[in-house]
Coordinates of C-alpha atoms and ligand atoms in Angstrom, one line a residue:
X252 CA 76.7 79.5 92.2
X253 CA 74.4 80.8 94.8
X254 CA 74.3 84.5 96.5
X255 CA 72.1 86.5 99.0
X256 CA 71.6 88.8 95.9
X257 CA 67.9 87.3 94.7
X258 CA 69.4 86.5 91.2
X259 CA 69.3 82.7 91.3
X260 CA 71.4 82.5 88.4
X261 CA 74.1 85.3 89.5
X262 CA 77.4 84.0 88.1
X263 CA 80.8 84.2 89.5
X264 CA 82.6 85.2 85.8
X265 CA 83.0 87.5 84.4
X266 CA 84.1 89.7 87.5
X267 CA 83.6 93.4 86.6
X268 CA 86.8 95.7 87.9
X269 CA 85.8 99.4 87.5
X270 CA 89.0 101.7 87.6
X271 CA 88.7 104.9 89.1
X272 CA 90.8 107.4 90.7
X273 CA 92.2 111.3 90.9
X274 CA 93.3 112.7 87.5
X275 CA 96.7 111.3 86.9
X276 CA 96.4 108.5 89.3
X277 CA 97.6 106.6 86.1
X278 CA 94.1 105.0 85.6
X279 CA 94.4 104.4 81.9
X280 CA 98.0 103.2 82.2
X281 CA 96.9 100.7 84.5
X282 CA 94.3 99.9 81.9
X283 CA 96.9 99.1 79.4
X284 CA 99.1 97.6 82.1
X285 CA 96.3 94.7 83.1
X286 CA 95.4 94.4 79.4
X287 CA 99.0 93.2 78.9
X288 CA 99.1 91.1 81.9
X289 CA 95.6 89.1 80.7
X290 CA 97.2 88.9 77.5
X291 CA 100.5 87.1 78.9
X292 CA 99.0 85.2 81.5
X293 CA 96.0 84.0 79.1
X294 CA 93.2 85.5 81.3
X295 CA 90.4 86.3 78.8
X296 CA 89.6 89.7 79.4
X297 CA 87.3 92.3 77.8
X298 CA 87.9 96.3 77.7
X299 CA 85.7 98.9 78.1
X300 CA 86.3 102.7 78.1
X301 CA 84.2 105.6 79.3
X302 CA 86.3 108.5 79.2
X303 CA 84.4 110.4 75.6
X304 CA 87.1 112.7 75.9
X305 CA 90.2 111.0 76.0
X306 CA 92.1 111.4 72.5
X307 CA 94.0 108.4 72.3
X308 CA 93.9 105.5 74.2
X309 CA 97.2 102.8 74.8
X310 CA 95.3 100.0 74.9
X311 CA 92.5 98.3 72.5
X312 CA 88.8 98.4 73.7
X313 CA 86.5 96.2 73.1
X314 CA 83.8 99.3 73.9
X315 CA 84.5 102.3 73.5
X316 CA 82.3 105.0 74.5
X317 CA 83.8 107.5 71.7
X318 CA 82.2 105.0 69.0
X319 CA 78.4 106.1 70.3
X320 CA 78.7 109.8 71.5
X321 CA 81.1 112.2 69.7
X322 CA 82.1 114.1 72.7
X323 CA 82.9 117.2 70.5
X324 CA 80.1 117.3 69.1
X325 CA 78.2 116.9 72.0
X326 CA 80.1 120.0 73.5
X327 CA 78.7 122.2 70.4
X328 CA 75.3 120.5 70.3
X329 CA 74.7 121.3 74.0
X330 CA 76.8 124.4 74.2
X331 CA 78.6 123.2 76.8
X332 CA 82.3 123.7 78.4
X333 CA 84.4 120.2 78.7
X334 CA 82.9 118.9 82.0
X335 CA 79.3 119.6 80.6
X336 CA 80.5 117.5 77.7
X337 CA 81.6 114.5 79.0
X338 CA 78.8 114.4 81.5
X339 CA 76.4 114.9 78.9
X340 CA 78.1 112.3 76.6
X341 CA 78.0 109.5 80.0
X342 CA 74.2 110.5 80.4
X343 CA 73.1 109.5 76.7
X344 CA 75.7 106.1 76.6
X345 CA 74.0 105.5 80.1
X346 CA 70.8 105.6 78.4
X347 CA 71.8 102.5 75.7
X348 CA 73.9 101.0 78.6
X349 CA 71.4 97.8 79.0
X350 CA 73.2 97.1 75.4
X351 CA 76.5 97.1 76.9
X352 CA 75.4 94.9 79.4
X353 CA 73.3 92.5 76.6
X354 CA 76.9 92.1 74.7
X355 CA 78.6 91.3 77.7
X356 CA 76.0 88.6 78.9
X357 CA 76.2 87.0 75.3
X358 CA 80.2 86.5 75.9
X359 CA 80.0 85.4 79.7
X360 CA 81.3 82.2 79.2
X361 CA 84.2 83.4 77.2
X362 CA 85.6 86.0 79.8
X363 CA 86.9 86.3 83.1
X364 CA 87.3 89.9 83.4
X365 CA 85.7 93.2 82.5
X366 CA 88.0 96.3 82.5
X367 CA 86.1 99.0 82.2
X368 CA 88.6 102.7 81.9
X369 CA 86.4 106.0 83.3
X370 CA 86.8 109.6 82.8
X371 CA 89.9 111.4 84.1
X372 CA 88.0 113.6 86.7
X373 CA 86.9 111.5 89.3
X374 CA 84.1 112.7 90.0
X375 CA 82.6 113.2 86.8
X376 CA 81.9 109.3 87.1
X377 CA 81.5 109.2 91.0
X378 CA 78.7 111.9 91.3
X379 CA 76.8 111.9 88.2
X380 CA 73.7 110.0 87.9
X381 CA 75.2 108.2 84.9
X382 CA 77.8 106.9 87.2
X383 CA 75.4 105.4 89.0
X384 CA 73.5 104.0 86.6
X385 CA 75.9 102.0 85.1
X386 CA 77.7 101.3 87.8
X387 CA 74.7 99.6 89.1
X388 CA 73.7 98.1 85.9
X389 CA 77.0 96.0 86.4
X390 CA 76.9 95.2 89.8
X391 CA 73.2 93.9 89.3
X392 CA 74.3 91.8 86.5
X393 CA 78.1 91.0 87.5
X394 CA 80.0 90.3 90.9
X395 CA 81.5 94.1 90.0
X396 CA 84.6 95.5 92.5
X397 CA 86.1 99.2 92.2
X398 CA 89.6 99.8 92.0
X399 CA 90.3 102.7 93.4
X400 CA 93.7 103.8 92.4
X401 CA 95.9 106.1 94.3
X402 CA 99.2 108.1 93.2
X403 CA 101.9 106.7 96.0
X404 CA 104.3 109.3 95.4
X405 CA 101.8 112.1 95.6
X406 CA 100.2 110.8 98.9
X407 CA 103.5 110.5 101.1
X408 CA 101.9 114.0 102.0
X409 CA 99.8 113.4 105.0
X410 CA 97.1 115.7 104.0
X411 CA 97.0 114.1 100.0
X412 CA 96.5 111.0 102.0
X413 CA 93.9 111.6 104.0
X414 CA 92.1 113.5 101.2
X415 CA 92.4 110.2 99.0
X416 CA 91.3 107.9 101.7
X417 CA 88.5 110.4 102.5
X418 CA 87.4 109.6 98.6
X419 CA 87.6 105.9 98.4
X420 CA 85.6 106.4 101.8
X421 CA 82.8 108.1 100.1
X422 CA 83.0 106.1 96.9
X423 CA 82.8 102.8 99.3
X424 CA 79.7 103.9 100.9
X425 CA 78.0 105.0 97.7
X426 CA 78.5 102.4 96.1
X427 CA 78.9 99.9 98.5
X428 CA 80.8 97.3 96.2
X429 CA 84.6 96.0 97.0
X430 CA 86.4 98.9 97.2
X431 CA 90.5 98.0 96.3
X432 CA 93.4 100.8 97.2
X433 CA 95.2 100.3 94.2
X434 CA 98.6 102.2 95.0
X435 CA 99.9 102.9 91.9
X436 CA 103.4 104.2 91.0
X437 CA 105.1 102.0 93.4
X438 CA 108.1 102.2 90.9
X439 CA 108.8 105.6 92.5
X440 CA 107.7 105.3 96.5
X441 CA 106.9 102.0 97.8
X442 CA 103.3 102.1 99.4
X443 CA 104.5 100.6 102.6
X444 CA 103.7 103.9 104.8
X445 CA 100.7 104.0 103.4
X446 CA 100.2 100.4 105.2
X447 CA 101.7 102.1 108.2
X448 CA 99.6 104.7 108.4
X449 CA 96.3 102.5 107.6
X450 CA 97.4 99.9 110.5
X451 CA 97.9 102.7 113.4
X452 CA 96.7 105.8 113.2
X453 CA 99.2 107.1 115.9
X454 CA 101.8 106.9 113.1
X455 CA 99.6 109.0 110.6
X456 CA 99.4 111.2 113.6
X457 CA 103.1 111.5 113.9
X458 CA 103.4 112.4 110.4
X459 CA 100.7 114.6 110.0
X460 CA 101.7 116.8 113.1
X461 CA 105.2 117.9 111.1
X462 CA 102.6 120.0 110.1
X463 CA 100.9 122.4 112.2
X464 CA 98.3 124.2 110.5
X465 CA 94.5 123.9 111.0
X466 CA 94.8 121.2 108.5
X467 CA 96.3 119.4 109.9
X468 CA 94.7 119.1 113.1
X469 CA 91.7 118.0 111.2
X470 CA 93.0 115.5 109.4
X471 CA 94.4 114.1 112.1
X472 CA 90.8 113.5 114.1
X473 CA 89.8 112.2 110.7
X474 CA 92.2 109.6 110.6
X475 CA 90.0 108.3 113.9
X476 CA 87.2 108.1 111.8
X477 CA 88.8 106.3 109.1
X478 CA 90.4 103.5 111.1
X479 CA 86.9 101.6 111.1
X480 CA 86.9 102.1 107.1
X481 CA 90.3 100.7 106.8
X482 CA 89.2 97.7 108.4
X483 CA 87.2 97.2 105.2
X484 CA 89.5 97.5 102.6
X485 CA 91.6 95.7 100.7
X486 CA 94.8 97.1 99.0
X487 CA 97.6 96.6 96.7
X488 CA 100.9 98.4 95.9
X489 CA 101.3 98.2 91.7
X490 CA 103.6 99.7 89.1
X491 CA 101.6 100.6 85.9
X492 CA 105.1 101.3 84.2
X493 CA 107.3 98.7 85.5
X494 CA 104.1 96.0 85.7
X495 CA 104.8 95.1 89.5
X496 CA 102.2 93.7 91.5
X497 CA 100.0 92.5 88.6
X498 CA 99.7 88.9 90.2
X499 CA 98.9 90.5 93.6
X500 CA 95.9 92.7 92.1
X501 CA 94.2 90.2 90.4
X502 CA 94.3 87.9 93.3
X503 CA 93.0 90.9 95.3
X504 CA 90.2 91.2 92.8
X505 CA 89.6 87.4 93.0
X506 CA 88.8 87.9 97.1
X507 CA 87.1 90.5 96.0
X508 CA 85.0 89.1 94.0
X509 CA 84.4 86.5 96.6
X510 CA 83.2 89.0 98.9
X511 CA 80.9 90.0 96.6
X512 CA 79.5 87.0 96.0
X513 CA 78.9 86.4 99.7
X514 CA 77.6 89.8 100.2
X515 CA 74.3 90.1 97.7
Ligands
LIG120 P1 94.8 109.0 84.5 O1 94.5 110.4 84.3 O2 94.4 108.5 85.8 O3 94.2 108.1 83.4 O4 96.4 108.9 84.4 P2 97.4 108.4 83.2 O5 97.3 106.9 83.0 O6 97.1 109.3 82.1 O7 98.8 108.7 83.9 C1 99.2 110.0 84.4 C2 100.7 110.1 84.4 O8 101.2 109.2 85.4 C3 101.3 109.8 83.1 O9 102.4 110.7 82.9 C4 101.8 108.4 83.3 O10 103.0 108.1 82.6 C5 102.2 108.4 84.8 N1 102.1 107.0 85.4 C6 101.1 106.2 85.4 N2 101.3 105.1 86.1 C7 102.6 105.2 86.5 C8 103.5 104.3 87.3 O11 103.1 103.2 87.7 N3 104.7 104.8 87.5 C9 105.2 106.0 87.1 N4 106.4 106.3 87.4 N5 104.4 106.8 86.4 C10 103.1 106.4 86.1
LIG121 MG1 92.8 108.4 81.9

């Protein structure tokens, strides 16, 4: 398969889907959402977590960044506070993260998708040199595609909204892979305003106006601005607990991955 990327032997599988999103988003049961679903459906998946700090996770990994770096210990080492911790723990896995990359290489033929679970705060992953580094040590290796996932419920208010869209704005230009609006917790509000609200501003508008402080009138000359980023994203309405929409986000990740593949 050929690509604009310079790697002449870049292949299609397996596609890399790296889950971020707000704390509580419901990233990791997501994770053990899609796990189930490749398990049904026979998609042969591989699992990767990030988060050092999480205590018990719902799914099995495959890697697990708590089997390198003791995040406690870390914490004690370093005399840090829990942020420092799990920072510090990403920056010495990102450091062996060429191995991570080895193992999956090895398995390529076997898998058609990487699920890879990272830290609760956002931007721990997002902002951190680590973050970078192994983000770009998949996309460089893999066609890799972020799913950005969004709590529906929480984001009926306009101003949650537009600060989660502002996010996956900034996260898309960093990183400039696929970025996919995963709108989770669909079981509880349907994402369809959020559609609305993406397709015409004016509608956004109407909503955000309900509200009148200075907030408001700021986010609503940001939703101008965002209307060209719109135009470049895909999205997805899911249920991590009632498993709606699992179909429809792996074929978003499959055009994804497409785009990807056209794109370096
Ligand atoms: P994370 O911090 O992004 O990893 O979020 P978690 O996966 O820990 O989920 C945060 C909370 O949201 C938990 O109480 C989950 O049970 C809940 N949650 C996650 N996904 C869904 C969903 O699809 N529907 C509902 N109703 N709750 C969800
Ligand atoms: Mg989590």
């Amino acid at each position: 398969c050929s690509s604009g990327n310079g790697f002449p032997n870049f292949r299609r599988k397996p596609v890399i889907i790296i889950v971020v999103g707000m704390a509580g988003s419901g990233k990791t049961t997501l994770m053990h959402r899609l796990v189930a679903h490749t398990h049904i459906k026979n998609i042969r998946g591989y699992v990767v977590n990030l988060d050092p700090a999480v205590m018990t996770l719902p799914y099995a990994s495959n890697i697990d960044i708590r089997d390198t770096v003791k995040y406690k210990e870390v914490m004690k080492q370093f005399n840090l506070g829990p942020n420092g911790g799990i920072l510090t723990s990403m920056n010495l896995f990102a450091t062996k993260f060429d191995e991570v990359i080895s193992m999956i290489e090895r398995r390529a033929d076997q898998l058609d998708y990487v699920l890879v679970d990272t830290p609760g705060q956002i931007e721990i992953f997002t902002w951190s040199a680590s973050g970078a580094i192994i983000t770009e040590a998949f996309a460089s290796t893999f066609p890799t595609v972020v799913a950005y996932v969004v709590d529906t419920p929480r984001s009926e208010d306009p101003t949650t909204f537009m600060s989660n869209m502002l996010y996956a704005c900034s996260i898309l230009y960093k990183t400039r892979l696929p970025l996919i609006l995963t709108f989770n917790k669909v079981d509880v509000a349907a994402h369809q305003f959020a559609l609305e609200w993406m397709e015409d501003f004016e509608a956004f508008q109407a909503a955000a106006s309900s509200d009148q402080s200075y907030t408001s009138t700021l986010t609503q000359s940001l939703s101008l601005v965002l209307d060209e980023f719109y135009n470049n994203l895909k999205s997805v309405g899911v249920s991590a607990v009632s498993g709606a929409g699992m179909e429809a986000f792996f074929k978003v990740v499959e055009a994804s991955a497409d785009e990807y593949m056209d794109t370096y």
